[in-house]
Amino acid sequence: MKILIIGGNGTIGNKVTTELKKRHEVVVAGRKSGDVNVDLASEGSIEKMFQDVPNLDAVISIAGATKWGNFEDLTEEDFYISIRNKLMGQVNLVRIGQRYLKDNGSFTLTTGILGEDPVKGSVGASMVNGGIHSFVIATARELKRGLRINVVAPGLVEDAAERQGHLFPGHLPVTMKRTVSGYLRSVEGYVTGEVIRLY
Amino acid sequence: MKILIIGGNGTIGNKVTTELKKRHEVVVAGRKSGDVNVDLASEGSIEKMFQDVPNLDAVISIAGATKWGNFEDLTEEDFYISIRNKLMGQVNLVRIGQRYLKDNGSFTLTTGILGEDPVKGSVGASMVNGGIHSFVIATARELKRGLRINVVAPGLVEDAAERQGHLFPGHLPVTMKRTVSGYLRSVEGYVTGEVIRLY
């Protein structure tokens, strides 16, 4: 398969890229690094990426910023930062990508545990995670040409535990092996419309 | 209790208003009708409403437009119509209202079955419903002064079945009595952070 991984140089992306490269052609996209550059907040940038990397069998997104903060401090614009980036960035990726992927291709998005099990300061991130889950469930039933879509929702991952663990009291980190398995289930499996919970 | 119902003249709102008026002081807000006018898409309009109707114990929102359409036809702007109205309209209501409600007051938002059980054309509506569910779960844990928040998620309601039934094949309408019960559970009960599923 020919697979595009957006955020393939990130904490999770690194491990997913390494595993998939063992048996597939992998192109890594990132905002500033990777084989090709893309800004998920821009429709035009996404369109250009699909034109520059044709004949894709799978697209994986492990990207999208969110704005954290205590609920009483969050402004309307703070919510829109999460919406424009993580939510609509991934929605636009599928909206535009549905015209470019090969028949029976797959989209794999990324959210996280916070949609169902929030932590202090995560309201904006939780909201967009929940939105993406429902988006995936609904979109899976409407995609044409055998296209599939799933979303991987990891808990706090092992490789981020040192940096983010203090935000997730009582969370046992998910191993990177299990994290990668979620992406394999979506890309190499045959499921669609699944929220692949890794927690 | 003094209760503000946004959308209190709508299909569901009508029945909720009638029931709550039996034992509470009810103020109905609507975009063009009601005791007070509010445009949920405008922060300023929400702020003015809370200033005009002080000392509230509860706010109920049964409002917020969404844009329907087949996924392959939906534009980025179509998604943003649903985001600005139903999603961020209700988020802003809570964001701003947290400063105005009396201690131990409650917010009750409204979504629907489509976040978990979509129908053809509902991708935008499904997405914002899922976002609101996660928003409510997360926000409940951060609200101060004993404030509570819940969301009622009705299936196709009886009074809308004639008009909308064709969009929901195989859905058995939810009685208006059961629909109203969801709002009573939130407003008169003591729960918080609940997605009150009526399906």
mmCIF file of C-alpha atoms in Angstrom:
data_model
loop_
_atom_site.group_PDB
_atom_site.id
_atom_site.type_symbol
_atom_site.label_atom_id
_atom_site.label_comp_id
_atom_site.label_asym_id
_atom_site.label_seq_id
_atom_site.Cartn_x
_atom_site.Cartn_y
_atom_site.Cartn_z
ATOM 1 C CA MET A 1 0.000 0.000 0.000
ATOM 2 C CA LYS A 2 0.981 3.648 -0.441
ATOM 3 C CA ILE A 3 0.299 5.431 2.837
ATOM 4 C CA LEU A 4 0.441 9.106 3.778
ATOM 5 C CA ILE A 5 1.000 9.868 7.472
ATOM 6 C CA ILE A 6 0.305 13.410 8.626
ATOM 7 C CA GLY A 7 2.217 14.004 11.820
ATOM 8 C CA GLY A 8 4.440 11.017 11.042
ATOM 9 C CA ASN A 9 7.332 12.626 12.892
ATOM 10 C CA GLY A 10 5.407 13.120 16.152
ATOM 11 C CA THR A 11 5.439 11.056 19.332
ATOM 12 C CA ILE A 12 2.916 8.517 18.069
ATOM 13 C CA GLY A 13 3.594 9.111 14.372
ATOM 14 C CA ASN A 14 7.201 8.037 14.704
ATOM 15 C CA LYS A 15 6.282 4.569 15.901
ATOM 16 C CA VAL A 16 3.442 4.158 13.402
ATOM 17 C CA THR A 17 5.733 5.202 10.548
ATOM 18 C CA THR A 18 8.479 2.766 11.607
ATOM 19 C CA GLU A 19 6.035 -0.159 11.751
ATOM 20 C CA LEU A 20 4.225 0.584 8.482
ATOM 21 C CA LYS A 21 7.491 1.146 6.578
ATOM 22 C CA LYS A 22 8.343 -2.519 7.131
ATOM 23 C CA ARG A 23 5.811 -3.531 4.487
ATOM 24 C CA HIS A 24 4.378 -0.403 2.818
ATOM 25 C CA GLU A 25 5.432 2.722 0.951
ATOM 26 C CA VAL A 26 5.103 5.531 3.497
ATOM 27 C CA VAL A 27 5.079 9.269 2.821
ATOM 28 C CA VAL A 28 5.352 11.490 5.882
ATOM 29 C CA ALA A 29 3.626 14.883 5.937
ATOM 30 C CA GLY A 30 4.059 17.546 8.572
ATOM 31 C CA ARG A 31 3.562 21.243 9.119
ATOM 32 C CA LYS A 32 7.251 21.964 8.870
ATOM 33 C CA SER A 33 8.984 18.603 8.542
ATOM 34 C CA GLY A 34 8.450 15.408 6.540
ATOM 35 C CA ASP A 35 8.501 14.517 2.848
ATOM 36 C CA VAL A 36 5.667 16.942 2.137
ATOM 37 C CA ASN A 37 4.309 19.965 4.022
ATOM 38 C CA VAL A 38 0.681 20.518 4.934
ATOM 39 C CA ASP A 39 -1.266 22.948 7.104
ATOM 40 C CA LEU A 40 -4.416 21.093 8.178
ATOM 41 C CA ALA A 41 -6.143 24.408 8.921
ATOM 42 C CA SER A 42 -5.998 25.309 5.217
ATOM 43 C CA GLU A 43 -8.209 23.687 2.561
ATOM 44 C CA GLY A 44 -5.813 24.815 -0.161
ATOM 45 C CA SER A 45 -2.825 23.240 1.564
ATOM 46 C CA ILE A 46 -4.659 19.901 1.925
ATOM 47 C CA GLU A 47 -5.740 19.958 -1.720
ATOM 48 C CA LYS A 48 -2.162 20.620 -2.839
ATOM 49 C CA MET A 49 -0.865 17.747 -0.693
ATOM 50 C CA PHE A 50 -3.215 15.257 -2.341
ATOM 51 C CA GLN A 51 -2.186 16.521 -5.783
ATOM 52 C CA ASP A 52 1.505 16.204 -4.901
ATOM 53 C CA VAL A 53 1.112 12.673 -3.469
ATOM 54 C CA PRO A 54 -1.246 10.788 -5.821
ATOM 55 C CA ASN A 55 -2.507 7.169 -5.791
ATOM 56 C CA LEU A 56 -2.819 6.834 -2.028
ATOM 57 C CA ASP A 57 -4.334 3.730 -0.445
ATOM 58 C CA ALA A 58 -4.448 5.160 3.043
ATOM 59 C CA VAL A 59 -4.177 8.466 4.871
ATOM 60 C CA ILE A 60 -3.399 8.608 8.574
ATOM 61 C CA SER A 61 -3.749 11.808 10.575
ATOM 62 C CA ILE A 62 -1.972 12.060 13.906
ATOM 63 C CA ALA A 63 -2.147 15.819 14.072
ATOM 64 C CA GLY A 64 -4.188 18.804 15.102
ATOM 65 C CA ALA A 65 -3.550 21.296 17.882
ATOM 66 C CA THR A 66 -6.003 22.013 20.706
ATOM 67 C CA LYS A 67 -6.134 24.863 23.181
ATOM 68 C CA TRP A 68 -6.129 23.916 26.860
ATOM 69 C CA GLY A 69 -7.269 26.003 29.787
ATOM 70 C CA ASN A 70 -9.634 26.084 32.743
ATOM 71 C CA PHE A 71 -13.216 26.367 31.532
ATOM 72 C CA GLU A 72 -13.795 29.694 33.281
ATOM 73 C CA ASP A 73 -10.845 31.198 31.393
ATOM 74 C CA LEU A 74 -11.476 29.817 27.893
ATOM 75 C CA THR A 75 -12.603 32.394 25.340
ATOM 76 C CA GLU A 76 -14.739 31.736 22.286
ATOM 77 C CA GLU A 77 -11.572 32.055 20.194
ATOM 78 C CA ASP A 78 -9.823 29.428 22.338
ATOM 79 C CA PHE A 79 -12.529 26.920 21.364
ATOM 80 C CA TYR A 80 -12.202 27.927 17.718
ATOM 81 C CA ILE A 81 -8.458 27.216 17.799
ATOM 82 C CA SER A 82 -9.251 23.582 18.640
ATOM 83 C CA ILE A 83 -12.113 23.549 16.121
ATOM 84 C CA ARG A 84 -10.114 24.950 13.198
ATOM 85 C CA ASN A 85 -7.122 22.710 13.800
ATOM 86 C CA LYS A 86 -7.920 19.286 15.243
ATOM 87 C CA LEU A 87 -11.629 19.093 14.334
ATOM 88 C CA MET A 88 -12.073 20.817 10.990
ATOM 89 C CA GLY A 89 -8.496 20.033 9.949
ATOM 90 C CA GLN A 90 -9.293 16.329 10.078
ATOM 91 C CA VAL A 91 -12.796 16.843 8.627
ATOM 92 C CA ASN A 92 -11.323 18.751 5.683
ATOM 93 C CA LEU A 93 -8.740 16.025 5.193
ATOM 94 C CA VAL A 94 -11.546 13.508 4.634
ATOM 95 C CA ARG A 95 -13.806 15.934 2.732
ATOM 96 C CA ILE A 96 -11.057 16.678 0.221
ATOM 97 C CA GLY A 97 -9.355 13.282 0.356
ATOM 98 C CA GLN A 98 -12.508 11.383 -0.627
ATOM 99 C CA ARG A 99 -11.896 12.613 -4.195
ATOM 100 C CA TYR A 100 -8.217 11.570 -4.253
ATOM 101 C CA LEU A 101 -7.877 8.212 -2.466
ATOM 102 C CA LYS A 102 -7.850 5.031 -4.517
ATOM 103 C CA ASP A 103 -10.934 2.766 -4.409
ATOM 104 C CA ASN A 104 -11.197 0.922 -1.085
ATOM 105 C CA GLY A 105 -8.744 3.342 0.500
ATOM 106 C CA SER A 106 -8.902 4.264 4.159
ATOM 107 C CA PHE A 107 -8.792 7.305 6.421
ATOM 108 C CA THR A 108 -7.506 6.936 9.976
ATOM 109 C CA LEU A 109 -7.944 9.926 12.261
ATOM 110 C CA THR A 110 -6.701 10.426 15.817
ATOM 111 C CA THR A 111 -8.455 11.703 18.929
ATOM 112 C CA GLY A 112 -7.778 10.464 22.459
ATOM 113 C CA ILE A 113 -9.275 9.428 25.758
ATOM 114 C CA LEU A 114 -10.368 12.981 26.636
ATOM 115 C CA GLY A 115 -13.625 12.854 24.699
ATOM 116 C CA GLU A 116 -14.990 10.362 27.211
ATOM 117 C CA ASP A 117 -12.684 10.799 30.189
ATOM 118 C CA PRO A 118 -11.652 14.443 30.460
ATOM 119 C CA VAL A 119 -8.979 15.920 32.690
ATOM 120 C CA LYS A 120 -8.660 19.410 34.146
ATOM 121 C CA GLY A 121 -8.242 21.967 31.382
ATOM 122 C CA SER A 122 -9.234 19.671 28.526
ATOM 123 C CA VAL A 123 -12.730 21.017 27.756
ATOM 124 C CA GLY A 124 -11.746 22.257 24.278
ATOM 125 C CA ALA A 125 -9.799 19.103 23.448
ATOM 126 C CA SER A 126 -12.573 16.892 24.837
ATOM 127 C CA MET A 127 -15.190 18.680 22.733
ATOM 128 C CA VAL A 128 -13.363 18.231 19.446
ATOM 129 C CA ASN A 129 -12.569 14.581 20.226
ATOM 130 C CA GLY A 130 -16.260 13.867 20.741
ATOM 131 C CA GLY A 131 -17.084 15.723 17.545
ATOM 132 C CA ILE A 132 -14.602 13.661 15.559
ATOM 133 C CA HIS A 133 -15.948 10.384 16.965
ATOM 134 C CA SER A 134 -19.476 11.186 15.797
ATOM 135 C CA PHE A 135 -18.151 12.537 12.504
ATOM 136 C CA VAL A 136 -16.403 9.223 11.823
ATOM 137 C CA ILE A 137 -19.425 7.104 12.729
ATOM 138 C CA ALA A 138 -21.648 9.181 10.425
ATOM 139 C CA THR A 139 -19.204 9.590 7.551
ATOM 140 C CA ALA A 140 -18.372 5.877 7.355
ATOM 141 C CA ARG A 141 -21.935 5.229 6.193
ATOM 142 C CA GLU A 142 -21.775 7.789 3.389
ATOM 143 C CA LEU A 143 -18.329 7.294 1.842
ATOM 144 C CA LYS A 144 -18.345 5.936 -1.731
ATOM 145 C CA ARG A 145 -16.043 3.584 -3.719
ATOM 146 C CA GLY A 146 -15.417 1.314 -0.732
ATOM 147 C CA LEU A 147 -13.578 4.044 1.168
ATOM 148 C CA ARG A 148 -13.277 3.390 4.912
ATOM 149 C CA ILE A 149 -12.795 5.683 7.901
ATOM 150 C CA ASN A 150 -11.864 5.020 11.526
ATOM 151 C CA VAL A 151 -10.473 6.968 14.431
ATOM 152 C CA VAL A 152 -7.849 5.853 16.931
ATOM 153 C CA ALA A 153 -8.446 7.181 20.457
ATOM 154 C CA PRO A 154 -5.377 6.463 22.592
ATOM 155 C CA GLY A 155 -5.081 7.101 26.278
ATOM 156 C CA LEU A 156 -1.937 8.788 27.574
ATOM 157 C CA VAL A 157 0.781 7.077 25.523
ATOM 158 C CA GLU A 158 4.003 5.748 26.984
ATOM 159 C CA ASP A 159 6.302 8.001 24.983
ATOM 160 C CA ALA A 160 4.412 11.113 26.129
ATOM 161 C CA ALA A 161 4.082 10.085 29.768
ATOM 162 C CA GLU A 162 7.145 11.956 30.989
ATOM 163 C CA ARG A 163 6.037 15.208 29.296
ATOM 164 C CA GLN A 164 2.231 14.998 29.831
ATOM 165 C CA GLY A 165 1.770 12.569 32.701
ATOM 166 C CA HIS A 166 1.186 15.318 35.267
ATOM 167 C CA LEU A 167 -1.968 16.306 33.368
ATOM 168 C CA PHE A 168 -3.369 12.757 33.633
ATOM 169 C CA PRO A 169 -3.356 11.751 37.308
ATOM 170 C CA GLY A 170 -3.990 8.047 37.780
ATOM 171 C CA HIS A 171 -3.711 7.216 34.092
ATOM 172 C CA LEU A 172 -1.606 4.161 33.304
ATOM 173 C CA PRO A 173 0.261 4.890 30.064
ATOM 174 C CA VAL A 174 -0.687 2.859 26.995
ATOM 175 C CA THR A 175 2.265 1.006 25.494
ATOM 176 C CA MET A 176 3.498 2.182 22.098
ATOM 177 C CA LYS A 177 2.958 -1.350 20.776
ATOM 178 C CA ARG A 178 -0.719 -1.193 21.669
ATOM 179 C CA THR A 179 -0.947 2.349 20.304
ATOM 180 C CA VAL A 180 0.503 1.291 16.942
ATOM 181 C CA SER A 181 -1.883 -1.687 16.872
ATOM 182 C CA GLY A 182 -4.839 0.690 16.662
ATOM 183 C CA TYR A 183 -3.528 2.176 13.430
ATOM 184 C CA LEU A 184 -2.811 -1.279 11.975
ATOM 185 C CA ARG A 185 -6.367 -2.372 12.783
ATOM 186 C CA SER A 186 -7.697 0.552 10.750
ATOM 187 C CA VAL A 187 -5.207 0.648 7.847
ATOM 188 C CA GLU A 188 -4.567 -3.068 7.303
ATOM 189 C CA GLY A 189 -7.904 -4.319 8.606
ATOM 190 C CA TYR A 190 -11.337 -4.038 7.040
ATOM 191 C CA VAL A 191 -13.337 -2.171 9.703
ATOM 192 C CA THR A 192 -15.033 1.158 9.106
ATOM 193 C CA GLY A 193 -16.864 3.659 11.302
ATOM 194 C CA GLU A 194 -14.994 2.405 14.373
ATOM 195 C CA VAL A 195 -13.782 4.420 17.329
ATOM 196 C CA ILE A 196 -10.726 2.325 18.210
ATOM 197 C CA ARG A 197 -10.380 2.978 21.926
ATOM 198 C CA LEU A 198 -6.947 2.290 23.396
ATOM 199 C CA TYR A 199 -7.814 2.729 27.057
ATOM 200 C CA MET B 1 -37.135 28.166 40.500
ATOM 201 C CA LYS B 2 -36.706 30.828 37.832
ATOM 202 C CA ILE B 3 -36.028 29.080 34.542
ATOM 203 C CA LEU B 4 -35.048 30.449 31.139
ATOM 204 C CA ILE B 5 -35.924 28.270 28.152
ATOM 205 C CA ILE B 6 -34.262 29.108 24.853
ATOM 206 C CA GLY B 7 -36.367 27.658 22.065
ATOM 207 C CA GLY B 8 -39.300 27.407 24.451
ATOM 208 C CA ASN B 9 -41.730 27.891 21.580
ATOM 209 C CA GLY B 10 -40.356 25.029 19.471
ATOM 210 C CA THR B 11 -41.628 21.479 19.040
ATOM 211 C CA ILE B 12 -39.971 20.149 22.181
ATOM 212 C CA GLY B 13 -39.758 23.515 23.945
ATOM 213 C CA ASN B 14 -43.517 23.943 23.930
ATOM 214 C CA LYS B 15 -44.078 20.788 25.946
ATOM 215 C CA VAL B 16 -41.180 21.457 28.333
ATOM 216 C CA THR B 17 -42.435 25.000 28.958
ATOM 217 C CA THR B 18 -45.989 23.821 29.673
ATOM 218 C CA GLU B 19 -44.785 21.243 32.191
ATOM 219 C CA LEU B 20 -42.299 23.508 34.007
ATOM 220 C CA LYS B 21 -44.783 26.404 34.220
ATOM 221 C CA LYS B 22 -46.932 24.258 36.514
ATOM 222 C CA ARG B 23 -44.494 24.803 39.377
ATOM 223 C CA HIS B 24 -41.806 27.308 38.295
ATOM 224 C CA GLU B 25 -41.373 30.809 36.922
ATOM 225 C CA VAL B 26 -40.543 30.331 33.244
ATOM 226 C CA VAL B 27 -39.098 32.900 30.835
ATOM 227 C CA VAL B 28 -39.109 31.888 27.173
ATOM 228 C CA ALA B 29 -36.347 33.113 24.866
ATOM 229 C CA GLY B 30 -36.287 32.738 21.122
ATOM 230 C CA ARG B 31 -34.634 34.165 18.051
ATOM 231 C CA LYS B 32 -37.756 36.046 17.014
ATOM 232 C CA SER B 33 -40.447 35.045 19.506
ATOM 233 C CA GLY B 34 -40.713 34.638 23.279
ATOM 234 C CA ASP B 35 -40.430 36.967 26.268
ATOM 235 C CA VAL B 36 -36.853 37.863 25.352
ATOM 236 C CA ASN B 37 -34.890 37.587 22.098
ATOM 237 C CA VAL B 38 -31.505 35.935 21.701
ATOM 238 C CA ASP B 39 -29.248 34.959 18.836
ATOM 239 C CA LEU B 40 -27.148 32.031 20.093
ATOM 240 C CA ALA B 41 -24.552 32.699 17.388
ATOM 241 C CA SER B 42 -23.740 36.058 19.016
ATOM 242 C CA GLU B 43 -21.800 36.405 22.284
ATOM 243 C CA GLY B 44 -23.159 39.925 22.747
ATOM 244 C CA SER B 45 -26.755 38.794 22.359
ATOM 245 C CA ILE B 46 -26.276 36.034 24.969
ATOM 246 C CA GLU B 47 -24.637 38.458 27.407
ATOM 247 C CA LYS B 48 -27.528 40.917 27.007
ATOM 248 C CA MET B 49 -30.085 38.161 27.615
ATOM 249 C CA PHE B 50 -28.490 37.211 30.940
ATOM 250 C CA GLN B 51 -28.413 40.875 31.962
ATOM 251 C CA ASP B 52 -32.082 41.321 31.030
ATOM 252 C CA VAL B 53 -33.183 38.161 32.881
ATOM 253 C CA PRO B 54 -31.249 38.057 36.182
ATOM 254 C CA ASN B 55 -31.349 35.607 39.111
ATOM 255 C CA LEU B 56 -31.809 32.461 37.066
ATOM 256 C CA ASP B 57 -31.759 29.019 38.679
ATOM 257 C CA ALA B 58 -31.770 27.129 35.421
ATOM 258 C CA VAL B 59 -31.194 27.655 31.713
ATOM 259 C CA ILE B 60 -32.491 25.203 29.150
ATOM 260 C CA SER B 61 -31.394 25.319 25.520
ATOM 261 C CA ILE B 62 -33.508 23.562 22.934
ATOM 262 C CA ALA B 63 -32.081 25.451 20.007
ATOM 263 C CA GLY B 64 -29.337 25.585 17.427
ATOM 264 C CA ALA B 65 -29.528 25.074 13.693
ATOM 265 C CA THR B 66 -27.514 22.467 11.794
ATOM 266 C CA LYS B 67 -26.817 22.110 8.083
ATOM 267 C CA TRP B 68 -27.770 18.800 6.501
ATOM 268 C CA GLY B 69 -26.487 17.325 3.257
ATOM 269 C CA ASN B 70 -24.779 14.310 1.762
ATOM 270 C CA PHE B 71 -21.169 14.139 2.888
ATOM 271 C CA GLU B 72 -19.773 14.425 -0.625
ATOM 272 C CA ASP B 73 -21.654 17.720 -1.084
ATOM 273 C CA LEU B 74 -20.944 19.404 2.276
ATOM 274 C CA THR B 75 -18.573 22.365 2.112
ATOM 275 C CA GLU B 76 -16.317 23.571 4.910
ATOM 276 C CA GLU B 77 -18.771 26.459 5.428
ATOM 277 C CA ASP B 78 -21.670 23.974 5.777
ATOM 278 C CA PHE B 79 -19.871 22.389 8.757
ATOM 279 C CA TYR B 80 -19.205 25.827 10.224
ATOM 280 C CA ILE B 81 -22.935 26.682 10.079
ATOM 281 C CA SER B 82 -23.601 23.765 12.445
ATOM 282 C CA ILE B 83 -20.545 24.667 14.538
ATOM 283 C CA ARG B 84 -21.398 28.352 14.963
ATOM 284 C CA ASN B 85 -25.045 27.704 15.784
ATOM 285 C CA LYS B 86 -25.737 24.443 17.615
ATOM 286 C CA LEU B 87 -22.242 23.732 18.958
ATOM 287 C CA MET B 88 -20.659 27.074 19.835
ATOM 288 C CA GLY B 89 -24.051 28.694 20.473
ATOM 289 C CA GLN B 90 -24.624 26.256 23.332
ATOM 290 C CA VAL B 91 -20.979 26.429 24.454
ATOM 291 C CA ASN B 92 -21.165 30.223 24.611
ATOM 292 C CA LEU B 93 -24.412 29.992 26.550
ATOM 293 C CA VAL B 94 -22.603 28.049 29.278
ATOM 294 C CA ARG B 95 -19.361 30.044 29.019
ATOM 295 C CA ILE B 96 -21.190 33.305 29.574
ATOM 296 C CA GLY B 97 -23.964 31.956 31.785
ATOM 297 C CA GLN B 98 -21.557 30.535 34.378
ATOM 298 C CA ARG B 99 -21.072 34.131 35.573
ATOM 299 C CA TYR B 100 -24.819 34.885 35.797
ATOM 300 C CA LEU B 101 -26.605 31.800 37.158
ATOM 301 C CA LYS B 102 -27.361 31.598 40.853
ATOM 302 C CA ASP B 103 -25.344 29.202 43.025
ATOM 303 C CA ASN B 104 -26.313 25.565 42.378
ATOM 304 C CA GLY B 105 -27.995 26.552 39.130
ATOM 305 C CA SER B 106 -28.156 24.234 36.141
ATOM 306 C CA PHE B 107 -27.603 24.242 32.395
ATOM 307 C CA THR B 108 -29.519 21.777 30.230
ATOM 308 C CA LEU B 109 -28.468 21.545 26.592
ATOM 309 C CA THR B 110 -30.045 19.557 23.762
ATOM 310 C CA THR B 111 -28.525 17.289 21.136
ATOM 311 C CA GLY B 112 -30.192 14.160 19.741
ATOM 312 C CA ILE B 113 -29.722 10.572 18.708
ATOM 313 C CA LEU B 114 -27.624 11.478 15.632
ATOM 314 C CA GLY B 115 -24.341 11.739 17.516
ATOM 315 C CA GLU B 116 -24.362 7.986 18.048
ATOM 316 C CA ASP B 117 -26.853 6.758 15.470
ATOM 317 C CA PRO B 118 -26.582 8.940 12.365
ATOM 318 C CA VAL B 119 -28.916 8.995 9.362
ATOM 319 C CA LYS B 120 -28.247 9.903 5.744
ATOM 320 C CA GLY B 121 -27.270 13.563 5.478
ATOM 321 C CA SER B 122 -26.654 14.113 9.180
ATOM 322 C CA VAL B 123 -22.831 14.226 9.241
ATOM 323 C CA GLY B 124 -22.725 17.896 10.321
ATOM 324 C CA ALA B 125 -25.477 17.458 12.907
ATOM 325 C CA SER B 126 -23.918 14.221 14.190
ATOM 326 C CA MET B 127 -20.530 15.889 14.587
ATOM 327 C CA VAL B 128 -21.809 18.776 16.689
ATOM 328 C CA ASN B 129 -23.942 16.460 18.831
ATOM 329 C CA GLY B 130 -20.886 14.370 19.670
ATOM 330 C CA GLY B 131 -18.931 17.532 20.422
ATOM 331 C CA ILE B 132 -21.603 18.773 22.818
ATOM 332 C CA HIS B 133 -21.723 15.425 24.639
ATOM 333 C CA SER B 134 -18.003 15.527 25.372
ATOM 334 C CA PHE B 135 -18.190 19.242 26.192
ATOM 335 C CA VAL B 136 -20.840 18.539 28.835
ATOM 336 C CA ILE B 137 -18.936 15.632 30.385
ATOM 337 C CA ALA B 138 -15.780 17.748 30.645
ATOM 338 C CA THR B 139 -17.392 21.008 31.715
ATOM 339 C CA ALA B 140 -19.413 19.413 34.518
ATOM 340 C CA ARG B 141 -16.165 18.679 36.352
ATOM 341 C CA GLU B 142 -14.935 22.276 36.147
ATOM 342 C CA LEU B 143 -18.016 24.381 36.918
ATOM 343 C CA LYS B 144 -17.869 26.319 40.192
ATOM 344 C CA ARG B 145 -20.464 27.356 42.840
ATOM 345 C CA GLY B 146 -22.348 24.051 42.564
ATOM 346 C CA LEU B 147 -23.414 24.744 38.986
ATOM 347 C CA ARG B 148 -24.563 21.667 37.079
ATOM 348 C CA ILE B 149 -24.720 20.815 33.365
ATOM 349 C CA ASN B 150 -26.432 18.034 31.435
ATOM 350 C CA VAL B 151 -27.542 17.390 27.885
ATOM 351 C CA VAL B 152 -30.765 15.785 26.728
ATOM 352 C CA ALA B 153 -30.365 13.650 23.602
ATOM 353 C CA PRO B 154 -33.801 12.707 22.296
ATOM 354 C CA GLY B 155 -34.484 10.352 19.433
ATOM 355 C CA LEU B 156 -37.030 11.400 16.803
ATOM 356 C CA VAL B 157 -39.769 12.966 18.923
ATOM 357 C CA GLU B 158 -43.455 12.239 18.449
ATOM 358 C CA ASP B 159 -44.445 15.809 17.613
ATOM 359 C CA ALA B 160 -41.816 16.001 14.862
ATOM 360 C CA ALA B 161 -42.496 12.563 13.409
ATOM 361 C CA GLU B 162 -44.884 13.734 10.695
ATOM 362 C CA ARG B 163 -42.451 16.412 9.491
ATOM 363 C CA GLN B 164 -39.113 14.581 9.960
ATOM 364 C CA GLY B 165 -40.023 10.894 10.081
ATOM 365 C CA HIS B 166 -38.954 10.250 6.482
ATOM 366 C CA LEU B 167 -35.370 11.127 7.472
ATOM 367 C CA PHE B 168 -35.352 8.485 10.237
ATOM 368 C CA PRO B 169 -36.335 5.150 8.660
ATOM 369 C CA GLY B 170 -37.128 2.535 11.283
ATOM 370 C CA HIS B 171 -37.041 4.961 14.196
ATOM 371 C CA LEU B 172 -39.920 4.608 16.645
ATOM 372 C CA PRO B 173 -40.829 8.139 17.812
ATOM 373 C CA VAL B 174 -40.133 9.001 21.444
ATOM 374 C CA THR B 175 -43.260 10.145 23.294
ATOM 375 C CA MET B 176 -43.401 13.794 24.334
ATOM 376 C CA LYS B 177 -43.928 12.681 27.923
ATOM 377 C CA ARG B 178 -40.621 10.804 27.883
ATOM 378 C CA THR B 179 -38.934 13.705 26.094
ATOM 379 C CA VAL B 180 -40.069 16.171 28.764
ATOM 380 C CA SER B 181 -38.900 13.767 31.478
ATOM 381 C CA GLY B 182 -35.304 14.192 30.307
ATOM 382 C CA TYR B 183 -35.438 17.917 30.997
ATOM 383 C CA LEU B 184 -37.050 17.387 34.421
ATOM 384 C CA ARG B 185 -34.289 14.933 35.323
ATOM 385 C CA SER B 186 -31.698 17.604 34.613
ATOM 386 C CA VAL B 187 -33.460 20.730 35.955
ATOM 387 C CA GLU B 188 -35.247 19.317 39.005
ATOM 388 C CA GLY B 189 -32.820 16.470 39.708
ATOM 389 C CA TYR B 190 -29.283 16.622 41.039
ATOM 390 C CA VAL B 191 -27.271 14.941 38.297
ATOM 391 C CA THR B 192 -24.429 16.631 36.427
ATOM 392 C CA GLY B 193 -22.266 15.704 33.458
ATOM 393 C CA GLU B 194 -24.950 13.344 32.158
ATOM 394 C CA VAL B 195 -25.865 12.629 28.569
ATOM 395 C CA ILE B 196 -29.557 11.879 29.081
ATOM 396 C CA ARG B 197 -30.288 9.544 26.190
ATOM 397 C CA LEU B 198 -33.941 9.238 25.207
ATOM 398 C CA TYR B 199 -33.616 6.382 22.711
#
